[in-house]
PDB file of N, CA, C and O and ligand atoms in Angstrom:
ATOM      1  N   MET A   1      86.568  92.161  86.739  1.00 89.00           N
ATOM      2  CA  MET A   1      85.480  91.831  85.831  1.00 89.00           C
ATOM      3  C   MET A   1      86.015  91.737  84.409  1.00 89.00           C
ATOM      4  O   MET A   1      86.836  92.540  83.993  1.00 89.00           O
ATOM      5  N   ARG A   2      85.522  90.742  83.707  1.00 94.00           N
ATOM      6  CA  ARG A   2      85.891  90.624  82.301  1.00 94.00           C
ATOM      7  C   ARG A   2      85.073  91.612  81.472  1.00 94.00           C
ATOM      8  O   ARG A   2      83.877  91.784  81.693  1.00 94.00           O
ATOM      9  N   CYS A   3      85.723  92.230  80.518  1.00 96.00           N
ATOM     10  CA  CYS A   3      85.019  93.209  79.679  1.00 96.00           C
ATOM     11  C   CYS A   3      83.838  92.562  78.959  1.00 96.00           C
ATOM     12  O   CYS A   3      82.788  93.188  78.814  1.00 96.00           O
ATOM     13  N   GLU A   4      84.011  91.321  78.540  1.00 95.00           N
ATOM     14  CA  GLU A   4      82.952  90.648  77.800  1.00 95.00           C
ATOM     15  C   GLU A   4      81.682  90.478  78.627  1.00 95.00           C
ATOM     16  O   GLU A   4      80.591  90.310  78.082  1.00 95.00           O
ATOM     17  N   ASP A   5      81.816  90.528  79.957  1.00 96.00           N
ATOM     18  CA  ASP A   5      80.660  90.379  80.838  1.00 96.00           C
ATOM     19  C   ASP A   5      80.089  91.718  81.279  1.00 96.00           C
ATOM     20  O   ASP A   5      79.117  91.762  82.042  1.00 96.00           O
ATOM     21  N   CYS A   6      80.672  92.798  80.839  1.00 97.00           N
ATOM     22  CA  CYS A   6      80.303  94.136  81.309  1.00 97.00           C
ATOM     23  C   CYS A   6      79.313  94.796  80.336  1.00 97.00           C
ATOM     24  O   CYS A   6      79.470  94.681  79.115  1.00 97.00           O
ATOM     25  N   PRO A   7      78.321  95.487  80.855  1.00 97.00           N
ATOM     26  CA  PRO A   7      77.360  96.165  79.968  1.00 97.00           C
ATOM     27  C   PRO A   7      77.972  97.318  79.175  1.00 97.00           C
ATOM     28  O   PRO A   7      77.376  97.764  78.195  1.00 97.00           O
ATOM     29  N   ARG A   8      79.142  97.793  79.578  1.00 97.00           N
ATOM     30  CA  ARG A   8      79.800  98.889  78.861  1.00 97.00           C
ATOM     31  C   ARG A   8      80.654  98.396  77.694  1.00 97.00           C
ATOM     32  O   ARG A   8      81.228  99.203  76.964  1.00 97.00           O
ATOM     33  N   PHE A   9      80.731  97.082  77.513  1.00 97.00           N
ATOM     34  CA  PHE A   9      81.532  96.504  76.427  1.00 97.00           C
ATOM     35  C   PHE A   9      80.727  96.534  75.129  1.00 97.00           C
ATOM     36  O   PHE A   9      79.590  96.070  75.078  1.00 97.00           O
ATOM     37  N   ASP A  10      81.312  97.076  74.094  1.00 97.00           N
ATOM     38  CA  ASP A  10      80.684  97.136  72.781  1.00 97.00           C
ATOM     39  C   ASP A  10      81.123  95.911  71.973  1.00 97.00           C
ATOM     40  O   ASP A  10      82.270  95.831  71.541  1.00 97.00           O
ATOM     41  N   GLU A  11      80.197  94.987  71.783  1.00 96.00           N
ATOM     42  CA  GLU A  11      80.550  93.744  71.082  1.00 96.00           C
ATOM     43  C   GLU A  11      80.839  93.982  69.606  1.00 96.00           C
ATOM     44  O   GLU A  11      81.588  93.223  68.986  1.00 96.00           O
ATOM     45  N   ASP A  12      80.285  95.004  69.032  1.00 96.00           N
ATOM     46  CA  ASP A  12      80.522  95.284  67.609  1.00 96.00           C
ATOM     47  C   ASP A  12      81.960  95.729  67.356  1.00 96.00           C
ATOM     48  O   ASP A  12      82.587  95.306  66.386  1.00 96.00           O
ATOM     49  N   THR A  13      82.456  96.607  68.213  1.00 96.00           N
ATOM     50  CA  THR A  13      83.817  97.122  68.024  1.00 96.00           C
ATOM     51  C   THR A  13      84.850  96.351  68.830  1.00 96.00           C
ATOM     52  O   THR A  13      86.048  96.434  68.558  1.00 96.00           O
ATOM     53  N   GLY A  14      84.405  95.648  69.882  1.00 95.00           N
ATOM     54  CA  GLY A  14      85.328  94.885  70.707  1.00 95.00           C
ATOM     55  C   GLY A  14      86.109  95.723  71.697  1.00 95.00           C
ATOM     56  O   GLY A  14      87.145  95.285  72.207  1.00 95.00           O
ATOM     57  N   VAL A  15      85.610  96.926  71.984  1.00 96.00           N
ATOM     58  CA  VAL A  15      86.281  97.787  72.956  1.00 96.00           C
ATOM     59  C   VAL A  15      85.263  98.364  73.941  1.00 96.00           C
ATOM     60  O   VAL A  15      84.049  98.302  73.726  1.00 96.00           O
ATOM     61  N   CYS A  16      85.787  98.952  74.981  1.00 97.00           N
ATOM     62  CA  CYS A  16      84.960  99.571  76.011  1.00 97.00           C
ATOM     63  C   CYS A  16      84.327 100.862  75.466  1.00 97.00           C
ATOM     64  O   CYS A  16      84.992 101.663  74.830  1.00 97.00           O
ATOM     65  N   ARG A  17      83.039 101.050  75.749  1.00 97.00           N
ATOM     66  CA  ARG A  17      82.366 102.281  75.310  1.00 97.00           C
ATOM     67  C   ARG A  17      82.931 103.507  76.032  1.00 97.00           C
ATOM     68  O   ARG A  17      82.813 104.626  75.537  1.00 97.00           O
ATOM     69  N   ASP A  18      83.502 103.302  77.208  1.00 97.00           N
ATOM     70  CA  ASP A  18      84.083 104.413  77.976  1.00 97.00           C
ATOM     71  C   ASP A  18      85.559 104.632  77.638  1.00 97.00           C
ATOM     72  O   ASP A  18      86.208 105.473  78.238  1.00 97.00           O
ATOM     73  N   ARG A  19      86.068 103.815  76.702  1.00 96.00           N
ATOM     74  CA  ARG A  19      87.477 103.911  76.282  1.00 96.00           C
ATOM     75  C   ARG A  19      88.443 103.658  77.435  1.00 96.00           C
ATOM     76  O   ARG A  19      89.536 104.237  77.493  1.00 96.00           O
ATOM     77  N   LYS A  20      88.021 102.782  78.368  1.00 97.00           N
ATOM     78  CA  LYS A  20      88.895 102.415  79.478  1.00 97.00           C
ATOM     79  C   LYS A  20      89.657 101.143  79.120  1.00 97.00           C
ATOM     80  O   LYS A  20      89.266 100.387  78.233  1.00 97.00           O
ATOM     81  N   LEU A  21      90.744 100.911  79.856  1.00 97.00           N
ATOM     82  CA  LEU A  21      91.560  99.728  79.649  1.00 97.00           C
ATOM     83  C   LEU A  21      91.447  98.826  80.866  1.00 97.00           C
ATOM     84  O   LEU A  21      91.382  99.303  81.999  1.00 97.00           O
ATOM     85  N   ASN A  22      91.435  97.519  80.629  1.00 97.00           N
ATOM     86  CA  ASN A  22      91.222  96.541  81.692  1.00 97.00           C
ATOM     87  C   ASN A  22      92.282  95.453  81.620  1.00 97.00           C
ATOM     88  O   ASN A  22      92.006  94.327  81.216  1.00 97.00           O
ATOM     89  N   PRO A  23      93.532  95.772  82.004  1.00 95.00           N
ATOM     90  CA  PRO A  23      94.607  94.777  81.897  1.00 95.00           C
ATOM     91  C   PRO A  23      94.343  93.563  82.781  1.00 95.00           C
ATOM     92  O   PRO A  23      93.802  93.680  83.874  1.00 95.00           O
ATOM     93  N   GLU A  24      94.773  92.389  82.295  1.00 94.00           N
ATOM     94  CA  GLU A  24      94.472  91.135  82.981  1.00 94.00           C
ATOM     95  C   GLU A  24      95.556  90.698  83.952  1.00 94.00           C
ATOM     96  O   GLU A  24      95.376  89.703  84.653  1.00 94.00           O
ATOM     97  N   SER A  25      96.682  91.395  83.992  1.00 92.00           N
ATOM     98  CA  SER A  25      97.743  91.004  84.918  1.00 92.00           C
ATOM     99  C   SER A  25      98.350  92.254  85.557  1.00 92.00           C
ATOM    100  O   SER A  25      98.183  93.371  85.049  1.00 92.00           O
ATOM    101  N   PHE A  26      99.063  92.049  86.648  1.00 89.00           N
ATOM    102  CA  PHE A  26      99.714  93.161  87.341  1.00 89.00           C
ATOM    103  C   PHE A  26     100.744  93.827  86.434  1.00 89.00           C
ATOM    104  O   PHE A  26     100.807  95.045  86.335  1.00 89.00           O
ATOM    105  N   GLY A  27     101.529  92.997  85.735  1.00 90.00           N
ATOM    106  CA  GLY A  27     102.549  93.535  84.840  1.00 90.00           C
ATOM    107  C   GLY A  27     101.945  94.372  83.727  1.00 90.00           C
ATOM    108  O   GLY A  27     102.468  95.433  83.376  1.00 90.00           O
ATOM    109  N   ALA A  28     100.840  93.883  83.167  1.00 92.00           N
ATOM    110  CA  ALA A  28     100.175  94.641  82.109  1.00 92.00           C
ATOM    111  C   ALA A  28      99.612  95.944  82.660  1.00 92.00           C
ATOM    112  O   ALA A  28      99.648  96.983  81.993  1.00 92.00           O
ATOM    113  N   ALA A  29      99.108  95.912  83.889  1.00 91.00           N
ATOM    114  CA  ALA A  29      98.565  97.124  84.502  1.00 91.00           C
ATOM    115  C   ALA A  29      99.664  98.163  84.718  1.00 91.00           C
ATOM    116  O   ALA A  29      99.443  99.363  84.519  1.00 91.00           O
ATOM    117  N   VAL A  30     100.842  97.703  85.099  1.00 87.00           N
ATOM    118  CA  VAL A  30     101.979  98.612  85.268  1.00 87.00           C
ATOM    119  C   VAL A  30     102.303  99.298  83.946  1.00 87.00           C
ATOM    120  O   VAL A  30     102.489 100.519  83.881  1.00 87.00           O
ATOM    121  N   GLU A  31     102.350  98.505  82.878  1.00 89.00           N
ATOM    122  CA  GLU A  31     102.656  99.085  81.564  1.00 89.00           C
ATOM    123  C   GLU A  31     101.578 100.067  81.119  1.00 89.00           C
ATOM    124  O   GLU A  31     101.880 101.139  80.601  1.00 89.00           O
ATOM    125  N   VAL A  32     100.337  99.713  81.331  1.00 91.00           N
ATOM    126  CA  VAL A  32      99.229 100.591  80.922  1.00 91.00           C
ATOM    127  C   VAL A  32      99.298 101.922  81.654  1.00 91.00           C
ATOM    128  O   VAL A  32      99.162 102.987  81.052  1.00 91.00           O
ATOM    129  N   ILE A  33      99.540 101.861  82.943  1.00 88.00           N
ATOM    130  CA  ILE A  33      99.547 103.098  83.718  1.00 88.00           C
ATOM    131  C   ILE A  33     100.773 103.948  83.385  1.00 88.00           C
ATOM    132  O   ILE A  33     100.699 105.181  83.409  1.00 88.00           O
ATOM    133  N   GLN A  34     101.884 103.302  83.027  1.00 87.00           N
ATOM    134  CA  GLN A  34     103.074 104.060  82.634  1.00 87.00           C
ATOM    135  C   GLN A  34     102.885 104.743  81.280  1.00 87.00           C
ATOM    136  O   GLN A  34     103.387 105.835  81.058  1.00 87.00           O
ATOM    137  N   ILE A  35     102.161 104.102  80.394  1.00 91.00           N
ATOM    138  CA  ILE A  35     101.996 104.641  79.044  1.00 91.00           C
ATOM    139  C   ILE A  35     100.813 105.603  78.967  1.00 91.00           C
ATOM    140  O   ILE A  35     100.931 106.710  78.429  1.00 91.00           O
ATOM    141  N   PHE A  36      99.664 105.188  79.518  1.00 92.00           N
ATOM    142  CA  PHE A  36      98.439 105.970  79.342  1.00 92.00           C
ATOM    143  C   PHE A  36      98.007 106.748  80.574  1.00 92.00           C
ATOM    144  O   PHE A  36      97.076 107.558  80.483  1.00 92.00           O
ATOM    145  N   GLY A  37      98.638 106.481  81.721  1.00 89.00           N
ATOM    146  CA  GLY A  37      98.281 107.197  82.935  1.00 89.00           C
ATOM    147  C   GLY A  37      97.211 106.487  83.736  1.00 89.00           C
ATOM    148  O   GLY A  37      96.525 105.594  83.232  1.00 89.00           O
ATOM    149  N   PRO A  38      97.051 106.891  85.011  1.00 89.00           N
ATOM    150  CA  PRO A  38      96.139 106.186  85.916  1.00 89.00           C
ATOM    151  C   PRO A  38      94.674 106.306  85.531  1.00 89.00           C
ATOM    152  O   PRO A  38      93.876 105.439  85.855  1.00 89.00           O
ATOM    153  N   ARG A  39      94.297 107.348  84.841  1.00 92.00           N
ATOM    154  CA  ARG A  39      92.885 107.511  84.472  1.00 92.00           C
ATOM    155  C   ARG A  39      92.434 106.557  83.380  1.00 92.00           C
ATOM    156  O   ARG A  39      91.236 106.426  83.134  1.00 92.00           O
ATOM    157  N   SER A  40      93.389 105.923  82.738  1.00 94.00           N
ATOM    158  CA  SER A  40      93.027 105.006  81.662  1.00 94.00           C
ATOM    159  C   SER A  40      92.528 103.663  82.187  1.00 94.00           C
ATOM    160  O   SER A  40      91.877 102.920  81.464  1.00 94.00           O
ATOM    161  N   ILE A  41      92.818 103.350  83.447  1.00 95.00           N
ATOM    162  CA  ILE A  41      92.443 102.048  84.008  1.00 95.00           C
ATOM    163  C   ILE A  41      90.966 102.054  84.417  1.00 95.00           C
ATOM    164  O   ILE A  41      90.504 102.969  85.078  1.00 95.00           O
ATOM    165  N   CYS A  42      90.278 101.014  84.046  1.00 97.00           N
ATOM    166  CA  CYS A  42      88.863 100.840  84.387  1.00 97.00           C
ATOM    167  C   CYS A  42      88.686 100.748  85.910  1.00 97.00           C
ATOM    168  O   CYS A  42      89.514 100.144  86.589  1.00 97.00           O
ATOM    169  N   ILE A  43      87.583 101.298  86.409  1.00 96.00           N
ATOM    170  CA  ILE A  43      87.339 101.245  87.854  1.00 96.00           C
ATOM    171  C   ILE A  43      87.018  99.837  88.329  1.00 96.00           C
ATOM    172  O   ILE A  43      87.086  99.555  89.525  1.00 96.00           O
ATOM    173  N   LEU A  44      86.701  98.948  87.414  1.00 96.00           N
ATOM    174  CA  LEU A  44      86.386  97.564  87.773  1.00 96.00           C
ATOM    175  C   LEU A  44      87.596  96.648  87.685  1.00 96.00           C
ATOM    176  O   LEU A  44      87.494  95.454  87.965  1.00 96.00           O
ATOM    177  N   ASN A  45      88.740  97.189  87.320  1.00 96.00           N
ATOM    178  CA  ASN A  45      89.947  96.377  87.170  1.00 96.00           C
ATOM    179  C   ASN A  45      90.461  95.901  88.525  1.00 96.00           C
ATOM    180  O   ASN A  45      90.468  96.665  89.491  1.00 96.00           O
ATOM    181  N   ASP A  46      90.908  94.653  88.581  1.00 93.00           N
ATOM    182  CA  ASP A  46      91.370  94.041  89.832  1.00 93.00           C
ATOM    183  C   ASP A  46      92.622  94.714  90.404  1.00 93.00           C
ATOM    184  O   ASP A  46      92.877  94.639  91.601  1.00 93.00           O
ATOM    185  N   PHE A  47      93.428  95.327  89.583  1.00 92.00           N
ATOM    186  CA  PHE A  47      94.702  95.894  90.025  1.00 92.00           C
ATOM    187  C   PHE A  47      94.658  97.411  90.183  1.00 92.00           C
ATOM    188  O   PHE A  47      95.659  98.028  90.518  1.00 92.00           O
ATOM    189  N   ARG A  48      93.524  98.034  89.930  1.00 91.00           N
ATOM    190  CA  ARG A  48      93.439  99.500  89.877  1.00 91.00           C
ATOM    191  C   ARG A  48      93.862 100.167  91.197  1.00 91.00           C
ATOM    192  O   ARG A  48      94.675 101.081  91.204  1.00 91.00           O
ATOM    193  N   GLU A  49      93.293  99.732  92.307  1.00 91.00           N
ATOM    194  CA  GLU A  49      93.598 100.371  93.589  1.00 91.00           C
ATOM    195  C   GLU A  49      95.077 100.221  93.941  1.00 91.00           C
ATOM    196  O   GLU A  49      95.716 101.155  94.423  1.00 91.00           O
ATOM    197  N   GLN A  50      95.615  99.041  93.697  1.00 88.00           N
ATOM    198  CA  GLN A  50      97.036  98.796  93.963  1.00 88.00           C
ATOM    199  C   GLN A  50      97.896  99.690  93.075  1.00 88.00           C
ATOM    200  O   GLN A  50      98.890 100.263  93.526  1.00 88.00           O
ATOM    201  N   MET A  51      97.501  99.838  91.829  1.00 87.00           N
ATOM    202  CA  MET A  51      98.241 100.689  90.896  1.00 87.00           C
ATOM    203  C   MET A  51      98.184 102.154  91.337  1.00 87.00           C
ATOM    204  O   MET A  51      99.181 102.874  91.292  1.00 87.00           O
ATOM    205  N   LEU A  52      97.015 102.593  91.771  1.00 87.00           N
ATOM    206  CA  LEU A  52      96.880 103.987  92.197  1.00 87.00           C
ATOM    207  C   LEU A  52      97.710 104.266  93.446  1.00 87.00           C
ATOM    208  O   LEU A  52      98.297 105.342  93.583  1.00 87.00           O
ATOM    209  N   ASP A  53      97.743 103.300  94.376  1.00 87.00           N
ATOM    210  CA  ASP A  53      98.563 103.463  95.581  1.00 87.00           C
ATOM    211  C   ASP A  53     100.034 103.624  95.210  1.00 87.00           C
ATOM    212  O   ASP A  53     100.737 104.475  95.750  1.00 87.00           O
ATOM    213  N   ILE A  54     100.490 102.795  94.285  1.00 84.00           N
ATOM    214  CA  ILE A  54     101.889 102.881  93.864  1.00 84.00           C
ATOM    215  C   ILE A  54     102.120 104.188  93.106  1.00 84.00           C
ATOM    216  O   ILE A  54     103.104 104.891  93.331  1.00 84.00           O
ATOM    217  N   TRP A  55     101.187 104.542  92.259  1.00 82.00           N
ATOM    218  CA  TRP A  55     101.305 105.764  91.459  1.00 82.00           C
ATOM    219  C   TRP A  55     101.393 107.009  92.356  1.00 82.00           C
ATOM    220  O   TRP A  55     102.151 107.920  92.114  1.00 82.00           O
ATOM    221  N   GLU A  56     100.605 106.998  93.419  1.00 82.00           N
ATOM    222  CA  GLU A  56     100.583 108.142  94.331  1.00 82.00           C
ATOM    223  C   GLU A  56     101.682 108.071  95.383  1.00 82.00           C
ATOM    224  O   GLU A  56     101.791 108.962  96.217  1.00 82.00           O
ATOM    225  N   GLY A  57     102.461 107.016  95.399  1.00 78.00           N
ATOM    226  CA  GLY A  57     103.582 106.910  96.314  1.00 78.00           C
ATOM    227  C   GLY A  57     103.221 106.524  97.721  1.00 78.00           C
ATOM    228  O   GLY A  57     104.031 106.644  98.634  1.00 78.00           O
ATOM    229  N   LYS A  58     102.016 106.012  97.924  1.00 66.00           N
ATOM    230  CA  LYS A  58     101.595 105.662  99.277  1.00 66.00           C
ATOM    231  C   LYS A  58     102.357 104.474  99.845  1.00 66.00           C
ATOM    232  O   LYS A  58     102.490 104.346 101.034  1.00 66.00           O
ATOM    233  N   LYS A  59     102.809 103.584  98.991  1.00 60.00           N
ATOM    234  CA  LYS A  59     103.447 102.373  99.483  1.00 60.00           C
ATOM    235  C   LYS A  59     104.962 102.413  99.339  1.00 60.00           C
ATOM    236  O   LYS A  59     105.619 101.406  99.512  1.00 60.00           O
ATOM    237  N   LEU A  60     105.500 103.556  99.030  1.00 48.00           N
ATOM    238  CA  LEU A  60     106.944 103.646  98.958  1.00 48.00           C
ATOM    239  C   LEU A  60     107.509 103.610 100.363  1.00 48.00           C
ATOM    240  O   LEU A  60     106.974 104.237 101.276  1.00 48.00           O
ATOM    241  N   PRO A  61     108.608 102.889 100.610  1.00 48.00           N
ATOM    242  CA  PRO A  61     109.137 102.738 101.962  1.00 48.00           C
ATOM    243  C   PRO A  61     109.918 103.968 102.421  1.00 48.00           C
ATOM    244  O   PRO A  61     111.118 104.076 102.189  1.00 48.00           O
ATOM    245  N   GLY A  62     109.254 104.878 103.065  1.00 52.00           N
ATOM    246  CA  GLY A  62     109.920 106.034 103.644  1.00 52.00           C
ATOM    247  C   GLY A  62     110.302 107.085 102.616  1.00 52.00           C
ATOM    248  O   GLY A  62     110.009 106.954 101.436  1.00 52.00           O
ATOM    249  N   PRO A  63     111.007 108.142 103.091  1.00 55.00           N
ATOM    250  CA  PRO A  63     111.401 109.198 102.168  1.00 55.00           C
ATOM    251  C   PRO A  63     112.473 108.739 101.200  1.00 55.00           C
ATOM    252  O   PRO A  63     113.198 107.778 101.459  1.00 55.00           O
ATOM    253  N   ALA A  64     112.576 109.433 100.092  1.00 52.00           N
ATOM    254  CA  ALA A  64     113.577 109.088  99.092  1.00 52.00           C
ATOM    255  C   ALA A  64     114.967 109.279  99.691  1.00 52.00           C
ATOM    256  O   ALA A  64     115.212 110.219 100.455  1.00 52.00           O
ATOM    257  N   PRO A  65     115.906 108.373  99.375  1.00 54.00           N
ATOM    258  CA  PRO A  65     117.264 108.503  99.923  1.00 54.00           C
ATOM    259  C   PRO A  65     117.970 109.731  99.356  1.00 54.00           C
ATOM    260  O   PRO A  65     117.768 110.104  98.207  1.00 54.00           O
ATOM    261  N   ARG A  66     118.788 110.347 100.212  1.00 63.00           N
ATOM    262  CA  ARG A  66     119.532 111.527  99.772  1.00 63.00           C
ATOM    263  C   ARG A  66     120.738 111.101  98.956  1.00 63.00           C
ATOM    264  O   ARG A  66     121.328 110.061  99.210  1.00 63.00           O
ATOM    265  N   MET A  67     121.100 111.956  98.027  1.00 61.00           N
ATOM    266  CA  MET A  67     122.275 111.663  97.220  1.00 61.00           C
ATOM    267  C   MET A  67     123.506 112.199  97.937  1.00 61.00           C
ATOM    268  O   MET A  67     123.523 113.335  98.399  1.00 61.00           O
ATOM    269  N   LYS A  68     124.512 111.346  98.047  1.00 63.00           N
ATOM    270  CA  LYS A  68     125.736 111.746  98.717  1.00 63.00           C
ATOM    271  C   LYS A  68     126.567 112.657  97.826  1.00 63.00           C
ATOM    272  O   LYS A  68     126.590 112.487  96.614  1.00 63.00           O
ATOM    273  N   GLY A  69     127.259 113.570  98.425  1.00 64.00           N
ATOM    274  CA  GLY A  69     128.176 114.420  97.700  1.00 64.00           C
ATOM    275  C   GLY A  69     127.540 115.628  97.029  1.00 64.00           C
ATOM    276  O   GLY A  69     128.197 116.361  96.336  1.00 64.00           O
ATOM    277  N   ARG A  70     126.229 115.824  97.241  1.00 59.00           N
ATOM    278  CA  ARG A  70     125.575 116.977  96.645  1.00 59.00           C
ATOM    279  C   ARG A  70     125.210 117.961  97.757  1.00 59.00           C
ATOM    280  O   ARG A  70     124.724 117.588  98.790  1.00 59.00           O
ATOM    281  N   ARG A  71     125.471 119.209  97.506  1.00 61.00           N
ATOM    282  CA  ARG A  71     125.138 120.254  98.474  1.00 61.00           C
ATOM    283  C   ARG A  71     124.172 121.225  97.845  1.00 61.00           C
ATOM    284  O   ARG A  71     124.188 121.448  96.655  1.00 61.00           O
ATOM    285  N   ARG A  72     123.357 121.780  98.716  1.00 59.00           N
ATOM    286  CA  ARG A  72     122.404 122.787  98.252  1.00 59.00           C
ATOM    287  C   ARG A  72     123.123 124.117  98.088  1.00 59.00           C
ATOM    288  O   ARG A  72     123.997 124.446  98.871  1.00 59.00           O
ATOM    289  N   ALA A  73     122.731 124.862  97.091  1.00 55.00           N
ATOM    290  CA  ALA A  73     123.338 126.184  96.852  1.00 55.00           C
ATOM    291  C   ALA A  73     122.766 127.223  97.803  1.00 55.00           C
ATOM    292  O   ALA A  73     121.712 127.118  98.308  1.00 55.00           O
TER     293      ALA A  73
HETATM  294  S1  LIG B   1      87.034  98.452  80.641  1.00 62.38           S
HETATM  295 FE1  LIG B   1      85.741  98.307  82.447  1.00 62.38          FE
HETATM  296  S2  LIG B   1      83.890  99.488  81.993  1.00 62.38           S
HETATM  297 FE2  LIG B   1      84.960  99.073  80.069  1.00 62.38          FE
HETATM  298  S3  LIG B   1      84.011  97.200  79.282  1.00 62.38           S
HETATM  299 FE3  LIG B   1      85.806  96.588  80.441  1.00 62.38          FE
HETATM  300  S4  LIG B   1      85.059  96.157  82.488  1.00 62.38           S
HETATM  301 FE4  LIG B   1      83.486  97.355  81.444  1.00 62.38          FE
END
């Protein structure tokens, strides 16, 4: 959803009344979530669910690879 079409958009200030961010591209959503965290993304954003899945590690392929040459104490 475009912010301009949303009832939570404040036309006077030009920002969301809930102080949420609504990036328009996947790349922008990645940057927003890296800088401001997952809670900053609007629930109406097209990329939010995909971003949360990546953020929570649900779509990572298997366990993290082990580092060679390191032993546990
Ligand atoms: S960020 Fe979300 S809730 Fe806020 S104005 Fe935009 S679409 Fe509406």
